[in-house]
PDB file of C-alpha atoms in Angstrom:
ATOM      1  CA  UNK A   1      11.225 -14.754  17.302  1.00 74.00           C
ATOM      2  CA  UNK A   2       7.564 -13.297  16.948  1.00 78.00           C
ATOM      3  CA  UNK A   3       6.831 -12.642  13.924  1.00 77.00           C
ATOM      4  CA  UNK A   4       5.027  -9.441  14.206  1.00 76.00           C
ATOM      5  CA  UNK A   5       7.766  -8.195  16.265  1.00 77.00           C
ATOM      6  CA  UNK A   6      10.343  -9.773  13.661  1.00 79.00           C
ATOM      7  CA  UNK A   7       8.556  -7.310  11.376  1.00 75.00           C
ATOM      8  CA  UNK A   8       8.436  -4.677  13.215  1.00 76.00           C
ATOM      9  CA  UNK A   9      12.704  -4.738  13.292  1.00 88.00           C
ATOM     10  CA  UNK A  10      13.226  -5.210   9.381  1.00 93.00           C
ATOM     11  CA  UNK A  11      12.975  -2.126   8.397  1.00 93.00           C
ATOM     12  CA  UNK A  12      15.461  -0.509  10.721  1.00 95.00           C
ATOM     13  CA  UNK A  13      17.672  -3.927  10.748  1.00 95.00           C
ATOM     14  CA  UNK A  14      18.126  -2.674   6.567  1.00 96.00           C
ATOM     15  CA  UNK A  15      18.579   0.813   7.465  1.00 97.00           C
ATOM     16  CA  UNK A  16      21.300  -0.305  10.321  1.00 96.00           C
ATOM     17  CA  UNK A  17      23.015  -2.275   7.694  1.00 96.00           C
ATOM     18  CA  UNK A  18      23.882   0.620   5.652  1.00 97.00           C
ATOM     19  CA  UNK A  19      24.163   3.452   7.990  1.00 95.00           C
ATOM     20  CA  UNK A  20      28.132   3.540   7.924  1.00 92.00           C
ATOM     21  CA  UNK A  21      28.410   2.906   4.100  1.00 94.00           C
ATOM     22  CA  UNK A  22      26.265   2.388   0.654  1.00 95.00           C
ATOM     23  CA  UNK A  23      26.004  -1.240   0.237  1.00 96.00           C
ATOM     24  CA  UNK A  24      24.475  -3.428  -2.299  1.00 97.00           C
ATOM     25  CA  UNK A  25      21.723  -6.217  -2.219  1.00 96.00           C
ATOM     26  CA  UNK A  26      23.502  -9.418  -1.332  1.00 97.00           C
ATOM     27  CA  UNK A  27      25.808  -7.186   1.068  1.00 97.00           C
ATOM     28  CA  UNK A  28      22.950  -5.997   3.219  1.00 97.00           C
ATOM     29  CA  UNK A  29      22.483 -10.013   3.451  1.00 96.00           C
ATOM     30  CA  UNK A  30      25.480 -11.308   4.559  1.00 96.00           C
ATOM     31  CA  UNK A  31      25.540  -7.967   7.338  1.00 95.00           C
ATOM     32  CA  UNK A  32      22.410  -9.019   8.589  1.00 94.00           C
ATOM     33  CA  UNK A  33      22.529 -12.867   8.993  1.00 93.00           C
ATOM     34  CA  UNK A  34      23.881 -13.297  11.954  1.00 94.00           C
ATOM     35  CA  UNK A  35      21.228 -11.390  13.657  1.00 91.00           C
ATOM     36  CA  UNK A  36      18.244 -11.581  11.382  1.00 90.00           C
ATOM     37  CA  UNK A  37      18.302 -14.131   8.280  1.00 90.00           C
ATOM     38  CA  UNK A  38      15.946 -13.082   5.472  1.00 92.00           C
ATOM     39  CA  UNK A  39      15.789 -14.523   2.188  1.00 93.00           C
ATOM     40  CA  UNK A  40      16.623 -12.082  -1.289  1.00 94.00           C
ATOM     41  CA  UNK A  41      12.434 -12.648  -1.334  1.00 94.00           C
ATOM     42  CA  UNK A  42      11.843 -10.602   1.843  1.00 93.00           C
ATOM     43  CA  UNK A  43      14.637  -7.957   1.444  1.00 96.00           C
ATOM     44  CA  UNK A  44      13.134  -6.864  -1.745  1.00 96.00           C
ATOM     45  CA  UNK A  45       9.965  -5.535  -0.635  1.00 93.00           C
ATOM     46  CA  UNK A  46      11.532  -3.741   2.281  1.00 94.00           C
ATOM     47  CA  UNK A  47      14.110  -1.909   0.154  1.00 96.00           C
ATOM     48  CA  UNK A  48      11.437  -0.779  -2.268  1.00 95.00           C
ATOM     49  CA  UNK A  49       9.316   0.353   0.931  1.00 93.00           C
ATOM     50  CA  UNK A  50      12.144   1.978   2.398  1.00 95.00           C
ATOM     51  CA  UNK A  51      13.140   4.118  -0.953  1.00 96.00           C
ATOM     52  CA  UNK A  52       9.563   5.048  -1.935  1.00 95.00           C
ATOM     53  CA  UNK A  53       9.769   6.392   2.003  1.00 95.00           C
ATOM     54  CA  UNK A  54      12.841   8.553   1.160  1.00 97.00           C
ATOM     55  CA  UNK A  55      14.794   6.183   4.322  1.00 97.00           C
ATOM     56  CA  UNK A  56      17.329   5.670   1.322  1.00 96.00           C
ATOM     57  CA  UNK A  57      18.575   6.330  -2.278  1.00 97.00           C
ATOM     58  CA  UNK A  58      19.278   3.870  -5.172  1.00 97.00           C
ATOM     59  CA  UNK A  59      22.512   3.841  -7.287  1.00 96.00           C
ATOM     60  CA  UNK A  60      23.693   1.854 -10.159  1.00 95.00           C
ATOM     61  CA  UNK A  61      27.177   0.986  -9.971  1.00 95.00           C
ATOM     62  CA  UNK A  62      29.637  -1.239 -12.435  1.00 95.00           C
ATOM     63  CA  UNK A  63      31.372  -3.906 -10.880  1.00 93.00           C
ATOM     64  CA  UNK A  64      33.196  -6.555 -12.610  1.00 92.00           C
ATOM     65  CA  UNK A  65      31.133  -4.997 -16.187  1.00 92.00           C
ATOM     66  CA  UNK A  66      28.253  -5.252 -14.773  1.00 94.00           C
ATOM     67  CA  UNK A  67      25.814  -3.119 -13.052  1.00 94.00           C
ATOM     68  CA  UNK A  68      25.240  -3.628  -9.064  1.00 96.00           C
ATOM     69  CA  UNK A  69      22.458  -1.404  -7.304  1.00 97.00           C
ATOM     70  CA  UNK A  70      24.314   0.401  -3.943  1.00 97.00           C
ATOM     71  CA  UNK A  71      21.306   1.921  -1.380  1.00 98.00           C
ATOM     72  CA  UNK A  72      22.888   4.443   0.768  1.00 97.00           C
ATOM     73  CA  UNK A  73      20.672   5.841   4.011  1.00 97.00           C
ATOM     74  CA  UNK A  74      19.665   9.380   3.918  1.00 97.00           C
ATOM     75  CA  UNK A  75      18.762  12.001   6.496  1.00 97.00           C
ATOM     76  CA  UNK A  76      15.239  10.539   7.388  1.00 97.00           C
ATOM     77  CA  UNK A  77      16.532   7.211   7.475  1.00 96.00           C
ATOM     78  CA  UNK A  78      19.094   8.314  10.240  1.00 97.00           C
ATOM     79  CA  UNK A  79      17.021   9.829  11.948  1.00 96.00           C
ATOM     80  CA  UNK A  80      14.043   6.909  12.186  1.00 95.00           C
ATOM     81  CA  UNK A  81      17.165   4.461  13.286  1.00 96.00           C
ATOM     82  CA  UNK A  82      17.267   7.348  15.980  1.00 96.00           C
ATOM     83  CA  UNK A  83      13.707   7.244  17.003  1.00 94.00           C
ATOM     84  CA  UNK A  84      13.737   3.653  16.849  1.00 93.00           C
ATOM     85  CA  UNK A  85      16.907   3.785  19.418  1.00 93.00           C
ATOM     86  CA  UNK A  86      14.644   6.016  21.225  1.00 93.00           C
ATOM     87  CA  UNK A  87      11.853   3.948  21.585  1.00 92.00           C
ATOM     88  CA  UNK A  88      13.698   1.014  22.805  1.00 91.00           C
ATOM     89  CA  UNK A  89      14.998   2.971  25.835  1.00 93.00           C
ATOM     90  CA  UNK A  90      12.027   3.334  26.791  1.00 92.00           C
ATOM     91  CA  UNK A  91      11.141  -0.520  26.298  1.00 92.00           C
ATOM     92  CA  UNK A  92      14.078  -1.397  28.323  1.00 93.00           C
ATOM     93  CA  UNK A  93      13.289   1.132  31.534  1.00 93.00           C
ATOM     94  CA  UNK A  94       9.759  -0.813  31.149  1.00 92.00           C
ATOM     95  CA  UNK A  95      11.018  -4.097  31.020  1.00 92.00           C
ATOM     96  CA  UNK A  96      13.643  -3.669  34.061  1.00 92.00           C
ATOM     97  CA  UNK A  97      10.700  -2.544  35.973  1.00 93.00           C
ATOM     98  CA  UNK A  98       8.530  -5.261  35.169  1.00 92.00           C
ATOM     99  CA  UNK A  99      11.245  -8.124  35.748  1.00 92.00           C
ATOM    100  CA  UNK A 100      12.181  -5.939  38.930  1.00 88.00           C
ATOM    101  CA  UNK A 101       8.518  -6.202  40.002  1.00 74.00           C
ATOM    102  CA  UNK A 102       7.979  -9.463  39.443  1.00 72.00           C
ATOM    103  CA  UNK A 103      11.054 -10.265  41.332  1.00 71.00           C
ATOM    104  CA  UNK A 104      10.406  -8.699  44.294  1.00 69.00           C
ATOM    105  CA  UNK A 105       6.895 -10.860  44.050  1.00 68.00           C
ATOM    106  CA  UNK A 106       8.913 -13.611  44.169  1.00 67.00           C
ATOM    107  CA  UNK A 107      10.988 -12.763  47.210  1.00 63.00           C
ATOM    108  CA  UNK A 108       7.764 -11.988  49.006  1.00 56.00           C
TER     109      UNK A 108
ATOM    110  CA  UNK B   1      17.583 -24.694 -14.469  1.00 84.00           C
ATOM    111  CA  UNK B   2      20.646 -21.866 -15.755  1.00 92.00           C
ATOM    112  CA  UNK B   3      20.204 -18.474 -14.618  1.00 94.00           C
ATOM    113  CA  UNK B   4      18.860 -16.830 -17.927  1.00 95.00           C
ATOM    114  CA  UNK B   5      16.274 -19.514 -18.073  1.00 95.00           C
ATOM    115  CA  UNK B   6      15.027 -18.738 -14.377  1.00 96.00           C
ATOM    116  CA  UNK B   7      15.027 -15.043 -15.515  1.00 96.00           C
ATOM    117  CA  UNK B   8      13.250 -15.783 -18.359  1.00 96.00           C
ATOM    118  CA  UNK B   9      10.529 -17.732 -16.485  1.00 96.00           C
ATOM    119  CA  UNK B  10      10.353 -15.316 -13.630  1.00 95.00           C
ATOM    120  CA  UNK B  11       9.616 -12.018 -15.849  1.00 96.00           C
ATOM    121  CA  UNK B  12       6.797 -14.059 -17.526  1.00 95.00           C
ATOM    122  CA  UNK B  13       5.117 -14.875 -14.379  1.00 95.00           C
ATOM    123  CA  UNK B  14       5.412 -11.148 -13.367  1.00 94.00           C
ATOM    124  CA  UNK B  15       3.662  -9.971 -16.486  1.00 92.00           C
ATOM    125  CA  UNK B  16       0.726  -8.923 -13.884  1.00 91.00           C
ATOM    126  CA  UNK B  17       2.970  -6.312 -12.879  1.00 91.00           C
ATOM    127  CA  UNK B  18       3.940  -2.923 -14.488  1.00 92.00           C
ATOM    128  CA  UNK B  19       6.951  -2.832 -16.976  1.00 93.00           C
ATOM    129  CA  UNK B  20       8.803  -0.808 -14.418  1.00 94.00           C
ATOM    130  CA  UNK B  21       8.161  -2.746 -11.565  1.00 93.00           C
ATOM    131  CA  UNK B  22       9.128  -5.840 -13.282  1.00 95.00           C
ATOM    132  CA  UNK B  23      12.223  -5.299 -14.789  1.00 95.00           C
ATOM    133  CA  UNK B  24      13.251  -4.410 -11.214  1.00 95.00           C
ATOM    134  CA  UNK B  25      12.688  -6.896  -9.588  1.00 96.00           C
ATOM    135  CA  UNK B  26      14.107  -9.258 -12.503  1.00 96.00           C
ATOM    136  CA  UNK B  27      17.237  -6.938 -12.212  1.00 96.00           C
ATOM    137  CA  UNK B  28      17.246  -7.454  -8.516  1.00 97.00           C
ATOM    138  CA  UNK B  29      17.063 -11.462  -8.864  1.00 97.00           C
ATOM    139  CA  UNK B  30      19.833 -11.035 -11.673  1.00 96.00           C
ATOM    140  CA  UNK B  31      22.571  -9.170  -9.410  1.00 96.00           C
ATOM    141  CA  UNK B  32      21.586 -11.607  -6.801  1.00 96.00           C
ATOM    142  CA  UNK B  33      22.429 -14.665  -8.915  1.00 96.00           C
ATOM    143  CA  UNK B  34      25.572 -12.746  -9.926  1.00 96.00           C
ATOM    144  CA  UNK B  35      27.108 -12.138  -6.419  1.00 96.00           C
ATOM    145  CA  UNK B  36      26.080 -15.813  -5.300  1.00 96.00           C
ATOM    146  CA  UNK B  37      28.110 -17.044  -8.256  1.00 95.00           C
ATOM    147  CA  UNK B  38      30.496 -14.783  -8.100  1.00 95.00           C
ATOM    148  CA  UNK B  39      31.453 -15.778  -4.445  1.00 94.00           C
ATOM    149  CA  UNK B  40      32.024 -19.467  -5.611  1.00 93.00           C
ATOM    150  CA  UNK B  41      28.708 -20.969  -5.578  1.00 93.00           C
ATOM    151  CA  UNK B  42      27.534 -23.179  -8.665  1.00 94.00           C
ATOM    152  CA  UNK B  43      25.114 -21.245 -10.498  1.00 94.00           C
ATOM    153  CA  UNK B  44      23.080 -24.049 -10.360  1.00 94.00           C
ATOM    154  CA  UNK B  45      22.998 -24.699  -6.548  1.00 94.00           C
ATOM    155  CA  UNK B  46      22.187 -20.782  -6.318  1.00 95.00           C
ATOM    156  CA  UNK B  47      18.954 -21.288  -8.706  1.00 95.00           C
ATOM    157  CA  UNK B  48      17.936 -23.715  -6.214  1.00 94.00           C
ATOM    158  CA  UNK B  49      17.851 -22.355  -3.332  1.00 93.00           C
ATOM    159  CA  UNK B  50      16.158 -19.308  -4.763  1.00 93.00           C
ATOM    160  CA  UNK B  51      12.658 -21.796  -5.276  1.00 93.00           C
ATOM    161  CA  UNK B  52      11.344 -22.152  -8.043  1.00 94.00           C
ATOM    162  CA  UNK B  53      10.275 -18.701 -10.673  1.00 94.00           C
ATOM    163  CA  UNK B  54       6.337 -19.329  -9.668  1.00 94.00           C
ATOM    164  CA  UNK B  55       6.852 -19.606  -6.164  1.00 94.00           C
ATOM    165  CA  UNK B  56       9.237 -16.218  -6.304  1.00 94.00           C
ATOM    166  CA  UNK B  57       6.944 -14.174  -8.620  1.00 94.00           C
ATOM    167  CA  UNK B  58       3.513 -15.676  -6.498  1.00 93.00           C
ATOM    168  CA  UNK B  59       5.342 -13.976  -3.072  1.00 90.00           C
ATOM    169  CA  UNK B  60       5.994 -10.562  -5.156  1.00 90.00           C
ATOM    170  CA  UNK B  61       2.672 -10.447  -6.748  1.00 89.00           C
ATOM    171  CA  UNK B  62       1.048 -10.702  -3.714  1.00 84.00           C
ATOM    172  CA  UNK B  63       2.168  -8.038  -1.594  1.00 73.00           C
ATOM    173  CA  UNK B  64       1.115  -6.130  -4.687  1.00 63.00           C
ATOM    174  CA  UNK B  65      -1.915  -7.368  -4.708  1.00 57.00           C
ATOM    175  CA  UNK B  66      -3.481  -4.767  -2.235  1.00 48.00           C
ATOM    176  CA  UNK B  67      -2.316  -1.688  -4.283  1.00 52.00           C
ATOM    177  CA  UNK B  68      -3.530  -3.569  -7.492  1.00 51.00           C
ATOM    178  CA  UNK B  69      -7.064  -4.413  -5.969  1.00 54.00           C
ATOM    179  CA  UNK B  70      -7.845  -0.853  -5.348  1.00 51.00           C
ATOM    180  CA  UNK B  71      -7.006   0.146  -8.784  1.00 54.00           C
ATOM    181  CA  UNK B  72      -9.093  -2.804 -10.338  1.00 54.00           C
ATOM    182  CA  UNK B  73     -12.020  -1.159  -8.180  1.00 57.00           C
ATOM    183  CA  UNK B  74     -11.698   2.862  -9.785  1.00 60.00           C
ATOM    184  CA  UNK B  75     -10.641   1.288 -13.403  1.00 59.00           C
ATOM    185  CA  UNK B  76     -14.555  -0.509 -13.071  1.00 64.00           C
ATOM    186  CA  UNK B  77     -16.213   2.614 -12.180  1.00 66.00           C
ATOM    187  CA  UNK B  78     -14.362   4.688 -14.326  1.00 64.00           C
ATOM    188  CA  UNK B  79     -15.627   2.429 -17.222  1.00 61.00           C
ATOM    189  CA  UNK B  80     -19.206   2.357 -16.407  1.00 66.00           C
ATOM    190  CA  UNK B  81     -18.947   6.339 -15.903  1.00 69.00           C
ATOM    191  CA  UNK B  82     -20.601   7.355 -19.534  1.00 74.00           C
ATOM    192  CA  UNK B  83     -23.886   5.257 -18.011  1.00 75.00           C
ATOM    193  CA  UNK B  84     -23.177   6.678 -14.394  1.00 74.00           C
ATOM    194  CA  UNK B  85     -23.335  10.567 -15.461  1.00 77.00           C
ATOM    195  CA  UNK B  86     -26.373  10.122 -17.889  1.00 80.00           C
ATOM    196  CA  UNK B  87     -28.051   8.239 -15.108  1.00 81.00           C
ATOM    197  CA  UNK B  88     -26.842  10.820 -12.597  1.00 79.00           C
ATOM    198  CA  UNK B  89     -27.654  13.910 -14.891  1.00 82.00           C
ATOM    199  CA  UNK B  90     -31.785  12.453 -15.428  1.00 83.00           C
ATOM    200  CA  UNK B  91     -32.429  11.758 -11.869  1.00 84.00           C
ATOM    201  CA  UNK B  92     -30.963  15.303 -11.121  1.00 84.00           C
ATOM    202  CA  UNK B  93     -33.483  16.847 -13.857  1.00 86.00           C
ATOM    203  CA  UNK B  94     -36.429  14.917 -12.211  1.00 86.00           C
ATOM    204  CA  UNK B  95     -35.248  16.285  -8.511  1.00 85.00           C
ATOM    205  CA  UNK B  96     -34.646  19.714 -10.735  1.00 87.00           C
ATOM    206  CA  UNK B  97     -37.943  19.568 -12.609  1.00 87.00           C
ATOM    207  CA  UNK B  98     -40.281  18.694  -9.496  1.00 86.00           C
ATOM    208  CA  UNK B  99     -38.573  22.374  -7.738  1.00 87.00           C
ATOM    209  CA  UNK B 100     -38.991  24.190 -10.885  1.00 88.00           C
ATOM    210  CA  UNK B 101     -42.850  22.978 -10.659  1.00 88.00           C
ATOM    211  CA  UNK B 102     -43.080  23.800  -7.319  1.00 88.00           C
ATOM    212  CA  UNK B 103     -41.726  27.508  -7.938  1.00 89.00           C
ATOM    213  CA  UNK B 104     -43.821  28.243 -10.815  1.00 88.00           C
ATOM    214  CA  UNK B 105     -46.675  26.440  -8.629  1.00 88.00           C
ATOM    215  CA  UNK B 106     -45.813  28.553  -5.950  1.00 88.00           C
ATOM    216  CA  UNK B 107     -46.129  31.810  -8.407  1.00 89.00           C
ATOM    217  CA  UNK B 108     -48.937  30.983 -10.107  1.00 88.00           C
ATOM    218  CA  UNK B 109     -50.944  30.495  -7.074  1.00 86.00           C
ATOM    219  CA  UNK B 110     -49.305  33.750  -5.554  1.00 87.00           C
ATOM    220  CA  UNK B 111     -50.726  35.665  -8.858  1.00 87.00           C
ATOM    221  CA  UNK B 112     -53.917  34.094  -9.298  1.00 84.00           C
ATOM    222  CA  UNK B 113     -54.684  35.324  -4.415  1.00 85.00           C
ATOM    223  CA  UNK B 114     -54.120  39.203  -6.108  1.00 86.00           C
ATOM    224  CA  UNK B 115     -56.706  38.544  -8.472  1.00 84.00           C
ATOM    225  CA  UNK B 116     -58.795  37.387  -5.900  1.00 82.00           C
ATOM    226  CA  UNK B 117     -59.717  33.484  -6.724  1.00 82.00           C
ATOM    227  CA  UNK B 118     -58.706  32.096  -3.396  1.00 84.00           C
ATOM    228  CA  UNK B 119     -59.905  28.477  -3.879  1.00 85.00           C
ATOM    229  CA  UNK B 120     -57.704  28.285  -7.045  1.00 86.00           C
ATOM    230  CA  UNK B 121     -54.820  30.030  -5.423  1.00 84.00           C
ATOM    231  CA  UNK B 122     -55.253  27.609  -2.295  1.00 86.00           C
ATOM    232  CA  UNK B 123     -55.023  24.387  -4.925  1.00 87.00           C
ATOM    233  CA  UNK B 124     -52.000  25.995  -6.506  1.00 86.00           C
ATOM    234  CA  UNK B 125     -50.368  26.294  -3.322  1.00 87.00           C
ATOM    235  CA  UNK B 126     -51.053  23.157  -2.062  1.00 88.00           C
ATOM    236  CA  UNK B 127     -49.541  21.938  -5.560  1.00 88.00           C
ATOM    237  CA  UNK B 128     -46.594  23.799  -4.829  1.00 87.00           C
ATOM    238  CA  UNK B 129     -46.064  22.992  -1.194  1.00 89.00           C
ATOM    239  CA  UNK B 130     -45.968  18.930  -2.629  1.00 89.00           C
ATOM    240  CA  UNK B 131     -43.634  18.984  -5.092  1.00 87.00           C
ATOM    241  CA  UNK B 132     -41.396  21.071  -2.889  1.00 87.00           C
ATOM    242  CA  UNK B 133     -42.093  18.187  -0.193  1.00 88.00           C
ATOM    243  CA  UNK B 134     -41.337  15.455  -3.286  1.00 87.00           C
ATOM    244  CA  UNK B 135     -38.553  17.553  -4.192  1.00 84.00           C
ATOM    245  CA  UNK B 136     -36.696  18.010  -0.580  1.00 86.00           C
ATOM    246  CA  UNK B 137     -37.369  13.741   0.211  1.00 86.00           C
ATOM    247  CA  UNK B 138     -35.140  12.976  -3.359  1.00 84.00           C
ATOM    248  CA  UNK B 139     -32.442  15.325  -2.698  1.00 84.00           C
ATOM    249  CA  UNK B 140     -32.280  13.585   1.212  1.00 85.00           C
ATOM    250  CA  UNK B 141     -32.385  10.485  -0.263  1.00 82.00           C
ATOM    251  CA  UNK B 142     -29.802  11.405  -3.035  1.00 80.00           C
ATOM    252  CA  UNK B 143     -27.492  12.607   0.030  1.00 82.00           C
ATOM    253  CA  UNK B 144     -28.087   9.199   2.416  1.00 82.00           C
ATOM    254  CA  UNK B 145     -27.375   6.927  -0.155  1.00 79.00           C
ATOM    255  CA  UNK B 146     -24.395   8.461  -1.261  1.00 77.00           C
ATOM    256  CA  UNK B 147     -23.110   8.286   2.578  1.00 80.00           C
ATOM    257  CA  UNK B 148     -24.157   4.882   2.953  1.00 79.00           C
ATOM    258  CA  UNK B 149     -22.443   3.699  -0.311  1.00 74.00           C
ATOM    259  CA  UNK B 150     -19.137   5.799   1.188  1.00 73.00           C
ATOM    260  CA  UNK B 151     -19.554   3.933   4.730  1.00 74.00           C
ATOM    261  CA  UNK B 152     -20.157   0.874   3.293  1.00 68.00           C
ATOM    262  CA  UNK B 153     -17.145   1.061   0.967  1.00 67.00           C
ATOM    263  CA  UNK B 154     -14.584   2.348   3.901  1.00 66.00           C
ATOM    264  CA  UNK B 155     -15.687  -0.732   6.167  1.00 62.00           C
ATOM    265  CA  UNK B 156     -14.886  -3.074   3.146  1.00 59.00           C
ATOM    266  CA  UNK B 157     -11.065  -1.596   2.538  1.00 55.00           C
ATOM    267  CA  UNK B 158     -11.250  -1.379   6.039  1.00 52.00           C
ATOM    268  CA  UNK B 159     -11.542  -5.395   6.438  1.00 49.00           C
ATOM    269  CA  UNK B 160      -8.862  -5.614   3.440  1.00 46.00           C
ATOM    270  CA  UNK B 161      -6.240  -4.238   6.032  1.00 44.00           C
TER     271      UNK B 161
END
């Protein structure tokens, strides 16, 4: 994939990942590999972007005596995997036209 | 390499960093070691495939880099800002000095027209009407160079982006 459009997804792809329930680190991972896979090296920076943003919240839990860190989505976070939804309507009404158009090009 | 040795080797390499931001992201490399190993991978084998500690801590410093550039730039002006405001603080006395002349110019020749010497009053005028020109072309400068340093300065962060 493109990588400025691969970039573009991240963000959301995170947000996706934990929109149901909280979900730690090495979860988010394994939810998101078969559709995007990212290294621990490039989820970091996008969690940390996406807290300072308010998208979601950090948590310390203990698991097996030891603390994990759970990020659950917020409000705003819902709502920009809303906008995002949004905006790819919009994308797809522009690309059925376009493929549409160039079809009928063809036929002609 | 074992886990607490990668750790160990990582958090020295992010010394550039701020304690808090640090310890995070050691934390973060720690719990993901953890569930790795706790899913039945060799600890070892997990180590691995994160790359090596300078190759992980060169990828966090950098996208840190931008913030940290930008505070570099303030920290140097803040620490040349004793010279700055004496420097500032003179050249504003000369700009206030050459207007105070020209107002007391100004006066003097207004005085000396009621007592009648209108050659002298002319010269004091003509004083007056110089340093007010001297004065008005410093502050103008004062004010372009300041917008050309800002201009200047925006393009540069500008290319940064």
């Amino acid at each position: 994939m493109d990588i400025q459009l691969k970039r573009g997804l991240l963000d959301v792809c995170v947000l996706a990942a934990i929109r149901g329930e909280s979900s730690y680190g090495y979860q988010i991972l394994k939810t998101m590999k078969p559709y995007i896979d990212i290294s621990e090296s490039t989820l970091y920076p996008i969690l940390r972007r996406l807290e300072t943003a308010n998208l979601l919240t950090v948590e310390s839990s203990e698991h097996n005596g030891r603390l994990r860190k759970y990020y659950a989505i917020t409000p705003a976070g819902q709502a920009r995997i809303d906008a995002f939804h949004e905006d790819w309507q919009e994308l797809l009404a522009i690309y059925r036209f376009i493929t549409r158009e160039t079809e009928n090009h063809d036929e002609k | 390499m074992t886990k607490n040795r990668f750790l160990a080797a990582l958090n020295r390499r992010l010394r550039p960093l701020r304690r808090e931001d640090r310890r995070r992201l050691v934390e973060y490399y720690a719990e993901m070691i953890d569930d790795r190993v706790e899913e039945g991978k060799p600890e070892a084998d997990v180590i691995r495939d994160l790359g090596t500690p300078r190759a992980v801590a060169a990828g966090m410093l950098s996208s840190s880099l931008q913030k940290r550039q930008s505070r570099g730039k303030i920290g140097w002006i803040l620490a040349l800002s004793p010279v700055w405001v004496a420097l500032c603080a003179a050249y504003f006395c000369v700009i206030l000095a050459l207007w105070a002349s020209a107002i007391g110019s100004a006066a003097m020749g207004v005085y000396v027209l009621f007592e009648g010497k209108t050659a002298l009053a002319s010269a004091f005028l003509g004083a007056a009407l110089i340093l007010m020109g001297l004065g008005m072309l410093a502050w103008r400068g004062t004010k372009a160079a300041i917008l050309l340093k800002r201009r200047s300065r925006r393009a540069r962060i500008g290319e940064e982006k």
